[in-house]
Structures are given as C-alpha cells and as structure tokens.
XYZ file of C-alpha atoms in Angstrom:
688
model
C -58.851 -64.147 23.706
C -60.112 -65.647 20.601
C -59.845 -63.186 17.420
C -59.907 -64.028 13.463
C -60.099 -67.941 15.157
C -56.333 -67.230 16.574
C -56.018 -66.984 21.014
C -53.940 -64.279 21.982
C -52.319 -64.290 25.555
C -52.595 -60.823 27.403
C -51.120 -59.642 30.851
C -52.849 -58.228 33.652
C -53.655 -54.552 32.612
C -54.961 -51.459 35.046
C -58.193 -50.209 33.396
C -58.019 -48.070 30.521
C -54.181 -49.357 29.345
C -53.699 -51.502 26.288
C -52.650 -54.567 27.112
C -50.235 -56.660 23.615
C -50.270 -59.784 23.223
C -47.630 -62.647 24.507
C -47.266 -63.559 20.490
C -44.879 -61.600 18.687
C -44.563 -61.663 14.604
C -42.016 -63.686 13.351
C -38.485 -63.487 12.724
C -38.019 -61.913 8.953
C -41.186 -59.714 8.679
C -41.015 -55.975 9.203
C -42.556 -56.339 12.620
C -40.288 -58.913 14.285
C -41.108 -58.627 17.797
C -43.726 -56.749 17.664
C -47.026 -58.311 19.502
C -49.316 -59.686 17.086
C -52.179 -57.760 19.146
C -54.156 -55.775 21.242
C -56.364 -54.653 23.061
C -57.394 -52.519 25.904
C -58.700 -53.283 29.055
C -62.780 -51.488 29.523
C -64.549 -50.879 32.798
C -67.896 -50.061 30.271
C -68.910 -53.510 31.957
C -69.208 -54.913 35.210
C -66.688 -56.611 35.921
C -63.965 -54.315 33.369
C -63.070 -56.884 31.321
C -60.270 -57.025 27.841
C -62.540 -55.412 24.618
C -62.107 -57.459 21.473
C -58.278 -57.915 20.040
C -57.430 -55.696 16.757
C -54.425 -57.807 15.382
C -51.994 -56.696 13.787
C -50.291 -57.825 10.002
C -46.208 -58.375 10.756
C -45.629 -56.814 7.538
C -47.230 -53.486 7.841
C -44.569 -50.773 8.497
C -45.831 -47.144 10.241
C -44.971 -45.771 6.538
C -47.735 -48.252 5.214
C -50.161 -47.019 7.715
C -49.426 -43.101 7.003
C -49.600 -43.701 3.286
C -53.053 -45.673 3.951
C -54.734 -42.953 6.329
C -56.617 -40.720 3.118
C -57.286 -43.523 1.708
C -60.099 -46.073 2.430
C -58.312 -48.282 4.652
C -60.260 -48.866 8.558
C -59.057 -46.414 10.441
C -59.603 -48.183 13.887
C -57.091 -50.659 11.914
C -54.550 -48.602 10.702
C -54.675 -46.725 14.580
C -54.911 -50.261 16.989
C -51.144 -50.985 13.870
C -49.448 -47.924 14.478
C -49.920 -48.453 18.145
C -48.721 -51.603 18.490
C -45.777 -50.984 15.957
C -44.795 -48.421 18.819
C -45.542 -50.727 21.539
C -41.270 -51.022 21.828
C -40.119 -47.256 22.111
C -36.985 -48.171 22.725
C -36.288 -49.706 19.804
C -38.251 -47.000 17.421
C -35.544 -44.844 15.333
C -36.088 -41.247 14.713
C -37.685 -41.703 11.593
C -40.380 -43.730 13.140
C -40.791 -41.533 15.525
C -41.684 -38.888 12.981
C -43.772 -41.205 11.473
C -45.564 -42.337 14.153
C -46.225 -38.573 15.672
C -47.416 -37.595 12.038
C -49.738 -40.563 12.051
C -51.369 -39.735 16.102
C -51.331 -35.849 14.661
C -53.509 -36.879 11.629
C -55.930 -39.175 13.513
C -56.282 -36.424 16.482
C -56.954 -33.447 14.284
C -60.115 -35.351 12.493
C -63.600 -34.956 14.610
C -65.058 -37.671 12.740
C -62.847 -40.671 13.744
C -64.540 -42.977 16.471
C -63.803 -43.052 20.221
C -61.769 -46.164 19.740
C -59.504 -44.137 16.908
C -58.615 -41.520 19.490
C -58.107 -44.042 22.503
C -55.581 -45.560 20.097
C -53.746 -42.003 18.992
C -53.555 -41.434 22.742
C -51.767 -44.833 23.624
C -49.304 -44.270 20.506
C -48.713 -40.840 22.088
C -47.889 -42.093 25.381
C -45.376 -44.752 23.933
C -43.571 -42.562 22.023
C -42.676 -40.195 25.130
C -41.401 -43.101 26.568
C -38.607 -42.904 23.173
C -34.957 -40.983 24.042
C -35.176 -37.727 23.168
C -33.277 -36.654 19.914
C -31.877 -33.838 17.739
C -34.106 -35.156 14.862
C -35.098 -31.384 13.436
C -38.169 -33.346 11.361
C -39.222 -35.410 14.960
C -39.091 -32.384 16.806
C -40.965 -30.264 14.568
C -43.616 -33.300 13.883
C -43.836 -33.969 17.703
C -44.649 -30.063 18.572
C -47.526 -29.926 16.042
C -48.708 -33.045 17.934
C -48.841 -31.257 21.233
C -50.487 -28.201 19.194
C -52.892 -31.132 18.638
C -53.112 -32.495 21.440
C -54.273 -29.090 22.912
C -57.056 -28.520 20.307
C -58.183 -31.605 21.499
C -58.624 -31.602 24.897
C -61.019 -28.357 24.733
C -63.262 -29.824 21.515
C -63.236 -33.653 23.375
C -66.361 -32.382 25.929
C -68.551 -31.521 22.236
C -67.052 -34.296 19.696
C -67.596 -37.620 22.760
C -69.116 -38.767 25.381
C -65.667 -39.623 26.966
C -64.276 -36.850 27.856
C -61.419 -38.152 29.403
C -58.566 -40.391 28.107
C -55.710 -41.857 30.094
C -52.430 -43.564 29.535
C -49.370 -44.115 30.989
C -47.642 -41.186 30.028
C -50.717 -39.068 29.261
C -53.817 -37.181 30.232
C -56.427 -35.127 27.871
C -58.754 -33.883 29.835
C -62.131 -31.545 28.903
C -64.570 -30.165 30.648
C -67.794 -27.672 29.887
C -68.836 -24.782 32.760
C -70.830 -22.308 33.317
C -69.661 -19.237 32.806
C -71.898 -17.464 35.265
C -71.519 -19.997 38.238
C -67.542 -21.271 38.175
C -65.013 -19.825 39.987
C -62.506 -21.207 39.019
C -61.302 -24.943 37.618
C -58.880 -27.346 39.002
C -57.203 -30.156 37.362
C -55.003 -32.491 39.938
C -53.083 -35.830 39.213
C -52.804 -37.846 42.394
C -49.449 -39.718 42.798
C -49.510 -43.606 42.674
C -47.625 -46.580 43.231
C -45.998 -47.235 39.660
C -45.709 -43.482 38.424
C -47.792 -43.680 35.628
C -50.754 -41.863 35.101
C -54.188 -43.852 36.010
C -57.635 -42.671 35.377
C -59.284 -43.256 38.998
C -56.039 -41.109 40.126
C -57.155 -37.960 37.605
C -60.079 -35.427 39.347
C -61.143 -32.259 37.714
C -63.244 -29.519 39.934
C -65.017 -27.541 37.120
C -66.432 -25.495 40.333
C -63.820 -24.107 43.372
C -62.251 -20.632 45.000
C -58.950 -22.649 45.394
C -56.950 -25.133 44.956
C -57.616 -28.151 47.274
C -56.402 -31.230 47.729
C -58.137 -34.146 49.774
C -56.848 -35.295 52.779
C -54.408 -37.992 52.865
C -54.040 -38.052 49.257
C -50.723 -36.119 47.115
C -50.935 -34.362 44.543
C -48.268 -34.888 41.614
C -49.403 -31.887 39.070
C -52.128 -29.705 39.993
C -53.492 -26.475 37.906
C -56.196 -24.163 39.429
C -57.455 -21.634 36.523
C -58.846 -18.896 38.599
C -61.969 -16.658 36.768
C -63.131 -13.189 37.148
C -65.645 -12.301 39.416
C -69.233 -13.092 38.039
C -70.222 -8.872 38.132
C -67.572 -8.162 36.040
C -67.494 -6.937 32.290
C -65.308 -9.772 30.703
C -67.431 -12.145 32.627
C -71.219 -10.451 30.944
C -69.591 -10.848 27.569
C -68.865 -14.187 27.897
C -71.175 -17.263 26.597
C -73.023 -18.974 29.328
C -70.887 -22.483 28.155
C -66.959 -22.459 28.237
C -65.101 -25.926 27.307
C -61.867 -26.194 29.536
C -58.913 -28.725 28.496
C -56.203 -29.892 29.891
C -53.349 -31.910 29.202
C -50.765 -33.507 31.059
C -47.252 -34.945 30.100
C -45.410 -37.258 31.820
C -42.131 -35.702 30.471
C -41.018 -33.052 28.557
C -39.647 -35.250 25.536
C -41.923 -33.464 23.088
C -40.715 -29.925 24.404
C -37.057 -29.801 23.418
C -35.430 -26.923 24.761
C -31.833 -25.491 23.557
C -31.567 -24.054 26.746
C -32.509 -25.932 29.486
C -29.958 -28.967 29.477
C -32.072 -32.183 31.061
C -29.608 -34.906 31.763
C -31.600 -36.728 34.510
C -34.159 -35.261 35.404
C -38.013 -35.660 34.448
C -40.098 -32.667 33.995
C -43.679 -33.131 33.497
C -45.626 -30.722 30.983
C -49.181 -29.679 32.246
C -51.400 -27.707 28.931
C -54.393 -25.191 30.179
C -56.356 -24.031 27.829
C -59.806 -22.505 27.771
C -62.189 -21.572 24.806
C -64.511 -18.674 25.135
C -62.991 -16.853 28.556
C -59.601 -15.655 29.564
C -58.801 -17.292 33.184
C -57.863 -14.110 35.523
C -55.032 -15.846 37.092
C -53.514 -19.521 36.326
C -51.853 -20.883 39.513
C -50.036 -24.584 39.359
C -48.275 -26.975 41.861
C -45.323 -29.435 40.594
C -44.028 -32.301 42.455
C -40.598 -32.767 41.011
C -39.526 -36.804 40.754
C -36.255 -36.266 42.471
C -33.495 -38.862 42.288
C -31.721 -40.927 44.807
C -29.220 -39.155 46.744
C -30.638 -35.729 45.458
C -32.284 -32.200 47.011
C -33.945 -29.599 45.311
C -31.850 -26.588 44.266
C -33.503 -24.008 41.860
C -36.660 -23.825 39.794
C -38.137 -21.683 37.013
C -41.852 -21.330 36.352
C -41.898 -21.299 32.260
C -44.402 -22.066 29.818
C -43.785 -22.929 25.737
C -42.991 -20.604 23.759
C -43.838 -21.859 20.049
C -42.610 -18.470 18.640
C -39.224 -19.131 19.836
C -39.226 -23.355 19.777
C -38.220 -23.136 23.639
C -39.113 -22.097 27.123
C -39.983 -18.788 28.382
C -40.778 -17.065 31.992
C -42.934 -14.067 30.238
C -46.021 -13.527 32.884
C -45.137 -16.205 34.676
C -43.998 -15.863 38.616
C -42.697 -18.387 41.382
C -45.066 -18.495 44.630
C -43.853 -20.800 46.995
C -42.003 -23.985 47.519
C -42.180 -26.317 50.664
C -42.707 -29.507 51.559
C -41.154 -30.881 47.921
C -44.228 -29.238 46.306
C -43.304 -26.425 43.507
C -45.464 -23.547 43.033
C -46.276 -21.528 40.202
C -48.544 -18.638 38.716
C -48.992 -17.349 35.149
C -51.348 -14.637 33.713
C -52.490 -16.788 30.837
C -52.580 -20.132 29.674
C -50.450 -22.426 27.585
C -48.137 -25.335 27.653
C -46.620 -24.857 31.563
C -43.864 -26.513 33.549
C -41.447 -26.184 36.573
C -37.902 -26.670 34.910
C -35.964 -27.619 38.286
C -32.378 -28.668 38.784
C -31.383 -30.428 41.925
C -28.073 -31.024 43.488
C -26.197 -34.439 44.925
C -26.584 -34.711 48.398
C -22.781 -35.704 49.309
C -21.797 -37.861 52.339
C -18.859 -35.945 53.101
C -15.984 -37.753 55.114
C -15.526 -37.795 58.363
C -12.456 -36.766 60.133
C -9.914 -39.161 60.009
C -9.961 -41.927 62.804
C -7.525 -41.770 65.545
C -5.879 -45.281 64.196
C -5.122 -43.235 61.133
C -3.797 -40.217 62.214
C -1.320 -42.542 64.484
C -0.259 -44.496 62.204
C 0.807 -41.169 59.344
C 2.224 -39.295 62.420
C 4.569 -42.268 63.194
C 5.212 -42.518 59.253
C 5.769 -38.400 59.781
C 8.287 -39.392 62.602
C 10.282 -41.564 60.669
C 10.681 -40.335 57.747
C 12.044 -36.725 59.361
C 14.574 -38.894 61.287
C 15.810 -40.666 58.409
C 16.079 -37.736 56.249
C 18.173 -35.983 58.427
C 20.178 -39.059 59.584
C 21.411 -39.472 55.961
C 21.808 -36.182 55.509
C 24.327 -35.972 58.490
C 25.533 -39.217 58.251
C 26.187 -38.584 54.283
C 28.528 -35.234 54.777
C 30.664 -37.178 57.440
C 31.206 -40.509 55.770
C 31.760 -38.375 52.447
C 34.185 -35.344 54.155
C 31.142 -32.739 52.486
C 31.614 -34.593 48.955
C 28.048 -32.475 47.756
C 28.257 -34.824 44.298
C 28.868 -38.338 45.279
C 26.304 -37.885 48.060
C 23.939 -36.717 45.526
C 24.376 -39.638 43.376
C 24.352 -41.899 46.243
C 21.494 -40.711 48.247
C 19.005 -38.439 46.256
C 16.764 -41.614 45.429
C 16.146 -42.776 48.910
C 16.009 -38.715 49.989
C 13.638 -38.309 47.467
C 11.520 -40.788 47.961
C 11.149 -39.898 51.718
C 10.563 -36.650 50.997
C 7.165 -36.887 48.321
C 6.152 -39.253 51.038
C 6.415 -36.836 53.649
C 4.759 -34.201 51.847
C 2.439 -36.489 51.074
C 1.080 -37.482 54.325
C 1.736 -34.316 55.411
C -0.723 -33.141 52.857
C -3.325 -35.840 53.332
C -3.495 -34.993 57.035
C -3.975 -31.325 56.600
C -5.912 -31.410 53.703
C -7.737 -34.347 51.933
C -10.991 -33.676 54.524
C -13.242 -31.637 51.737
C -14.931 -28.534 53.708
C -17.878 -27.866 51.998
C -18.201 -23.908 51.629
C -21.942 -23.760 50.597
C -23.025 -26.734 53.689
C -26.351 -26.170 55.788
C -30.261 -25.941 55.546
C -31.118 -26.296 51.449
C -34.638 -24.971 51.960
C -32.751 -21.828 53.302
C -30.306 -21.657 50.045
C -33.901 -22.126 47.446
C -34.142 -18.689 45.464
C -38.172 -18.057 45.557
C -37.863 -14.620 43.945
C -36.051 -14.629 40.791
C -37.317 -16.140 38.064
C -35.452 -16.883 34.864
C -35.056 -20.613 32.551
C -32.501 -22.650 34.149
C -29.000 -23.889 32.273
C -29.134 -27.257 33.666
C -31.207 -29.582 35.530
C -27.906 -30.570 37.232
C -26.395 -28.230 39.770
C -22.888 -28.271 40.043
C -21.265 -25.629 42.324
C -18.139 -23.283 41.114
C -14.534 -24.318 42.746
C -14.025 -22.949 46.381
C -11.789 -23.699 48.705
C -8.696 -25.444 48.090
C -10.110 -28.855 47.535
C -9.069 -28.840 43.330
C -5.216 -27.913 44.899
C -5.176 -30.225 47.727
C -6.287 -32.979 44.926
C -3.815 -31.857 42.919
C -1.169 -31.897 45.389
C -1.469 -35.327 46.612
C -1.617 -36.318 42.380
C 1.914 -34.806 42.046
C 3.633 -35.958 45.600
C 2.377 -39.949 45.101
C 3.757 -40.437 41.675
C 6.103 -38.500 42.826
C 7.037 -41.158 45.340
C 6.210 -44.093 43.002
C 8.713 -42.452 40.508
C 11.792 -41.977 42.924
C 10.917 -45.250 44.373
C 11.676 -47.032 40.290
C 14.657 -44.646 40.264
C 15.959 -45.880 43.438
C 15.226 -49.685 41.915
C 16.938 -48.606 38.816
C 20.275 -47.636 40.485
C 20.025 -50.572 42.555
C 19.645 -52.658 39.146
C 23.071 -50.140 37.465
C 25.256 -51.180 40.936
C 24.535 -54.560 41.914
C 23.888 -56.150 38.218
C 26.537 -54.390 36.663
C 28.991 -54.449 39.236
C 29.998 -50.637 39.231
C 31.643 -49.019 42.204
C 29.962 -45.529 40.726
C 26.963 -44.258 39.000
C 27.270 -42.958 35.456
C 28.046 -39.404 35.485
C 24.473 -38.476 33.343
C 22.203 -39.968 36.276
C 21.815 -37.316 39.056
C 20.605 -34.356 36.233
C 18.816 -37.910 34.299
C 16.782 -39.689 37.546
C 15.939 -36.017 38.349
C 14.385 -35.121 35.520
C 12.167 -38.721 35.612
C 11.640 -38.082 39.490
C 10.379 -34.831 39.701
C 9.200 -34.284 35.877
C 6.896 -36.842 35.061
C 5.227 -36.727 37.574
C 4.628 -33.077 37.358
C 3.665 -33.978 33.552
C 0.892 -36.293 34.310
C -0.559 -34.069 36.488
C -0.693 -30.748 34.825
C -2.091 -33.107 31.147
C -5.283 -33.946 34.065
C -5.595 -31.182 35.520
C -5.689 -29.212 31.928
C -8.424 -32.281 29.955
C -10.346 -32.734 32.760
C -11.065 -29.591 35.263
C -12.909 -27.003 35.039
C -13.539 -24.079 36.795
C -17.479 -24.027 36.660
C -17.434 -27.643 36.870
C -14.652 -29.490 39.690
C -16.126 -32.536 39.653
C -14.693 -33.419 36.653
C -11.659 -33.900 38.231
C -11.750 -34.428 41.808
C -14.648 -35.953 44.509
C -16.850 -33.866 46.482
C -16.536 -36.037 48.804
C -13.037 -35.603 49.809
C -10.400 -34.338 47.823
C -9.078 -36.877 45.367
C -9.835 -37.602 42.066
C -12.669 -38.346 40.383
C -13.055 -42.241 39.796
C -17.294 -42.808 39.975
C -19.840 -41.745 37.327
C -23.614 -40.462 38.421
C -24.427 -44.347 39.463
C -22.112 -44.407 41.263
C -19.717 -47.029 39.161
C -16.461 -46.306 38.658
C -15.688 -45.430 35.266
C -12.737 -46.238 33.511
C -13.077 -42.305 31.528
C -12.237 -40.639 34.510
C -9.066 -39.169 36.162
C -8.358 -42.269 39.014
C -7.812 -44.437 36.212
C -6.000 -43.052 33.350
C -4.006 -40.879 35.831
C -3.455 -42.866 38.669
C -4.165 -46.210 38.318
C -3.032 -46.701 35.328
C 0.998 -45.239 35.615
C 1.098 -46.587 39.382
C 0.064 -50.158 37.957
C 3.289 -49.773 35.207
C 5.443 -48.290 38.090
C 4.759 -51.148 40.501
C 5.039 -54.108 37.467
C 8.590 -52.220 36.896
C 9.588 -52.493 40.337
C 8.109 -56.179 40.842
C 10.503 -56.671 37.559
C 14.294 -54.758 39.351
C 12.958 -56.312 42.796
C 13.280 -59.866 41.381
C 16.542 -59.107 39.696
C 18.121 -57.560 42.618
C 17.236 -60.547 44.954
C 18.545 -62.765 42.340
C 21.674 -61.225 41.609
C 21.881 -60.815 45.931
C 21.157 -64.688 46.235
C 23.295 -66.049 43.582
C 26.717 -63.824 44.668
C 26.812 -63.891 48.453
C 29.423 -67.127 49.236
C 28.009 -67.263 52.584
C 24.640 -68.912 51.358
C 26.539 -72.009 50.217
C 25.984 -72.613 53.891
C 23.062 -72.953 55.593
C 23.956 -70.036 58.185
C 20.524 -68.628 58.899
C 21.949 -65.578 59.700
C 22.647 -64.841 56.054
C 19.401 -65.867 55.050
C 17.681 -63.629 57.305
C 20.046 -60.745 56.268
C 18.854 -61.012 52.741
C 15.454 -61.812 53.328
C 15.969 -58.344 54.935
C 17.196 -56.533 51.700
C 14.558 -57.718 49.934
C 11.827 -56.447 52.850
C 13.180 -53.541 52.824
C 13.670 -52.764 49.393
C 9.903 -53.987 48.898
C 8.535 -51.411 51.280
C 10.779 -49.007 49.867
C 9.421 -49.339 46.437
C 5.630 -49.252 47.367
C 4.806 -53.166 46.305
C 2.119 -52.903 49.199
C 0.382 -50.300 47.560
C -0.472 -53.732 44.944
C -3.372 -54.505 47.731
C -5.463 -51.927 46.475
C -5.420 -53.536 43.039
C -6.947 -56.499 44.931
C -9.110 -54.094 47.017
C -10.832 -53.276 43.774
C -11.493 -56.748 42.381
C -12.216 -58.490 45.345
C -15.418 -58.826 47.671
C -17.078 -59.799 50.876
C -14.644 -61.184 53.632
C -11.420 -61.290 51.321
C -12.267 -57.371 50.770
C -12.256 -56.528 54.386
C -8.843 -58.633 55.071
C -7.360 -56.726 52.071
C -8.982 -53.325 53.182
C -7.488 -53.694 56.279
C -3.712 -54.930 55.422
C -3.980 -52.412 52.604
C -4.361 -49.297 55.100
C -1.838 -50.556 58.349
C 0.740 -51.032 54.961
C -0.038 -47.391 53.595
C -0.339 -45.313 56.585
C 2.983 -46.949 58.357
C 4.648 -46.919 54.926
C 7.163 -44.090 56.514
C 7.464 -45.837 59.911
C 9.060 -49.003 58.111
C 11.350 -47.208 56.045
C 12.680 -45.659 59.411
C 13.018 -49.457 61.116
C 14.189 -50.665 57.509
C 17.069 -48.156 56.159
C 17.962 -45.915 59.299
C 17.465 -48.031 62.814
C 19.318 -50.873 61.678
C 22.130 -49.034 60.523
C 24.870 -49.087 62.938
C 25.285 -45.598 62.312
C 21.872 -44.627 63.290
C 22.445 -46.716 66.485
C 25.839 -45.301 67.398
C 24.617 -41.982 66.694
C 21.494 -42.903 69.585
C 23.884 -44.103 71.579
C 26.028 -40.708 71.667
C 22.702 -38.521 71.947
C 21.383 -40.862 75.262
C 24.684 -40.455 76.875
C 25.153 -36.459 75.988
C 21.675 -36.021 77.635
C 22.740 -38.551 80.695
C 26.169 -36.060 80.429
C 23.850 -32.620 80.298
C 21.470 -34.594 83.054
C 24.377 -34.995 85.375
C 25.839 -31.091 84.695
C 22.137 -29.973 84.973
C 21.792 -31.348 88.681
C 25.364 -30.248 89.621
C 24.563 -27.098 88.511
C 21.221 -27.182 90.504
C 22.970 -28.560 93.202
C 25.444 -25.605 93.918
C 23.301 -23.287 92.651
C 20.336 -24.124 95.319
C 23.356 -24.755 97.989
C 24.119 -20.793 97.478
C 20.636 -19.208 97.872
C 20.137 -21.130 101.289
C 23.712 -19.922 102.016
C 23.093 -16.611 101.179
C 19.651 -16.497 103.085
C 21.232 -17.773 106.238
C 23.875 -14.557 105.837
C 20.374 -12.441 105.441
C 18.856 -13.807 108.169
C 22.247 -13.549 110.825
C 22.319 -9.359 109.552
C 18.587 -8.576 110.229
C 18.957 -10.019 113.750
C-alpha cells in the first residue's frame, strides 16, 4: 500500500484487526525496530480491504504523544502512533506501559473523538495486555483507571457511535440499547476460535433471551447472562423505556493485579457487565479455563474486582456447577467478574519395577548379605577375635556393602510413590465453598512416606560412594606407601567422613528445599527421588538433583578414578611377574583393577553419559547403566567373596556338612521306619 508516496507491505490480517508494516524505523531513532506504518482490515467495503495506512514518526515517543493530547495535534495520528509504539509489548518498560495506558484512558474518556481513534486506542489496550504483569504501582493504578473507563465506554458506546462493538485480539467492548419492557435477559457470548484470540464473527449478543443458550456445534469461552426482573414488577415499571448495557471481555487479568491470588502460569479471563438504568435480578456466567497441557482443574472461585480493596472479592457471588470443563458462576450485582481457578499437574506415576530389575536387585541383596556375613566370620577367624585390627582392615568394605544393601532394600520397598489422593478429579472439585484462591497452582501438602524414602535413598547412596572413596584411599595408603598397617586415627576419620559427610549433604538439601506444604521443591511426585526438572520438564540446575547429588557424586567419581589409576600403576610396577609374559599374572592384575573399579562404583559414570547423549547411543548407555547398577551387589560378591579361597573352602565344607547331615537323616529315617514296621507286626500278633 502507498502512503505519503511511500510503499508499505502488510501481512494477511483478520477482519477488524490492525496490521503493521514490514518496514521498520531505522536504528538511531527512538522508534528503532518499530513498524513505520499501520492499517486496519475493514469489512466496510466488499470485499474486505485495508484502510488508508497511518505512518509513524520514528523520532516520536509515548511521552511526546501524551504531551500533545491536549493541544491542537490530530488525535487520529496520535492514537495511531501510540498504537504502533506499543506493537511490540514484550519490549515495553513499566514506564512506557503506564504512559500508554494513560494515553488510551484519555482518548477513550472523550465523547468527541472519532470512531477510528477509539479503535486505535482499544488496539493499544489489547497490545499492552500482552505485557508481563508488573509490581509497579504507577502502572497498576493507570491500568485500573483504564478498566473503569472501558466499563463506562461499554455502556455509552451504542449512544455515541454507530459501531457498538470493538474487537481486538485481547479485548472486546460491546454495547447495546435494550427495551426495558420487553427484555427478559441479555446474553453476551465469546465463542472459541482456533487462534485463541478474539475475532468479531465469534462475538455474539442476544438482547432478549430467557436463559443461557449456546448454539449447537459451538463452544463458548465466556458467557454472561443478565437476568432482569419480570415485566410486571414494580422495579421494572419505574425504569426508563430503553436501557444501556455494556460488556468488556479481557483475554487475561493483567490489569487486575491481585495480592491475594498468585498467578504463575494460568491465564484468567475477566468479563465486565454493566447496566445503566436497571439493576439485573441475577448475573450468571460461564467460563472455560485455559488449562495447560498435562494439568487438570483442581478448584475455582467466583469473584469480582473490588475497586475499594483493589483486589478480588467473593461478596454477592457464589459457585454453580463445574462440568465438561466449564465453570458456572452467579452474582447479584454487576462489575468486573472472573473465575479464578487452580490446576494440578497430571503426574504419570511410575509403575512397579519390572521383573528384570527385581531379579537383578534381589541377586544384589543376596550377594551383599553373603559378602557381609563371610567377611565378618573370616576376619574373626583369621585375626583371632582382634576386633580393632578387623575395623582397620575391613571397615570400608563392610560399610560399602551395608550402605549399598540399605539403599537397594529402601529402593525396592519405597521408590514407587503411592499417591494418597488418586481418583476422580471431578469428584474432588469443591463446588460449595467460594473463597478467593491463594494460587493458580495446587500442590498437595506432603503426606505418606515418599519424602522420607527420598531422604534415605539420598543418604545411603551418598554413603555408598563416600565409603568407596574411603576404601580407595585406604588402598593408596597401604599400596603406594608400602605400609603394613593403617594410621591409628584412620578408623575414626573414615567413620566420620564415610557417614558424616553424606548425612550433612542430605540434611542441608532437605533443610533448604523441603516444605511440608510444597514438598515438590525437594522431591519428585512421579517417584520418590530428588527433584530435577522445572515446570517445562527441562533439567534445572537449581534443583537438588544437581547440586545435592550429581555434583558431589561427580566429584567423588573423579577422585575414585584418580585413585584407581594410582593403585593400578603401583600394582603393575611392583609385581615382578609382569617382567615376563605370564598371562595368569596379567589376568590377575586385571581382575584387581576391575574389582576395584566395580567397588568404587565407576559404572555410575555411565549415568552422566546417559544425560548428555541422544538417540541410539542414549538407549545403549541406558541399558548398560541399568544392568551395571542393578547388579552391583552381585558383582561385589563375585569379585570380592566368591573368588577368595577361604570362601570356596567354606562352601565346600558347608556342602560336606550338608551331605553328612543328609546321610545321617537318611539313616535315622531308615531306622525309624524299621522300628515302626517291627512295632506294627508285634501289635498284629498280639491282637490275633
């Protein structure tokens, strides 16, 4: 299109909306990046077409426009300029939003402006509704005054303009004159659309209806029905013949900054209904909440905006039914209404462990139990009851096995979160109590053992890795330093570090992130483990999973790898058998290093690779990680117990003992049977 001998290009635009030119203001101007021109798609002609474009002076600011409102400047140009300067609401500051709201308020308050000025001003309002809510007091005051102006405009628009409906993507202003003698009720309806924004052909007004009705095949996002007194009532006879009604529908509640209702992710529509000259008998409303993916409705409240309190209030309003995703509200007065609602996450709870995991962990439990029992008995025999020497030589290994055993048992018995309030969400919805909600997000208070299980799993797994490090450090002291005994302080030091450090990390994590009324800052809901993801299901480095587990475990694994290399180098260098090509010696030293790697939990490094890989590699590493970690207890048994000659001798002795007992039992059974047979024959002879 051409304006002032300049060519502008505009995108395809719905009827009634404004389009902005692809040409933008150059850098170095106050309007840099803003569109240079705007136009409106109008259906006043057939076919619909763009109106004459308005061009922006790129050096102009919102403050300049506000200062010129009371002068002799062309209001249509100023309104269009303000609209273009707010066309990128995400970049507006709080001061600019305040100024824009004041400009729109001034333009819409005047009865002598043209319809195009009102249309541009309403478009400006629609755009600043897309700005992020702010705690700026001046901005909040300006937008609240603007809502009052819009309410007044909705009542008077049909009196001062031929076009009684203004529709922009985020706001609708509708006005009508009705006959007080004939009207039973008035219904304003906003039908759902594919884009989620308001368009003119989906806004309907029925000026005489006896009840709420939505056309078959259509879905309504918001409906308000004003029910008037019966025609023969005294109140009706005292009213004028014509009554003005007005409606304003806001796409969100950004102009209604509440201190009581904390809105984080929900979008709440606000619907204003106003009548001049007649008080409705009742106001009935329907709201369809815009639920987020993966959520369901938890509760709602029917409220109105109290300008005296500057907050939502429930006075004179009550709840109706809530079915098919539609919230029903009633009030006995007219003003700005809303249905505040709260949602709950639809968690996909993990199912019970599969057979392979249970079998692998069960074998690990058996292997760890046998390992613990064998090493206790073996050390008492070998050291003749020298308990102090036993503590120094085997404390790290026994503590590692015990903490890993405790972790596996706790994991098997409690990692699956058994949700306490699972059931039909509709049955849980409260339609009786109507009070202003505190938040749009419902988080159930902690109940059940899940948080306790999370803390135990966190502690025992950290303890397992910490004792791994103690074992590796112990080997370095003995092997690298060629020492026969550990330092006398080693038992107390290793015990303090092995159990104390995990306890401190667990306690700090629990104390910082856990709250009884919001346990999900500490743990996950799907299963009992540390919280790791944000609301978008992306990994969050601020969650306890990272700094309370992955970070300390990563540091421990790096430390263990370094110690493994040192021990392996020392073993290979000091073994004279390695000077030859004896394969048994090479195999023995490989088993030493591999056994130490298993005990140090180095298979858990695969878990870090799982986090950073995708596709086929991610699948393969996930399978390897699961196999290695679920059978770690069994691996420790095979490498540290089953290979020991003393264990094999003990097993052989046990087999021989069982065989001997079996032989004795067979002889005893044979003798018992022979005696019974003899007694039976003797009894028969006596009876004969």
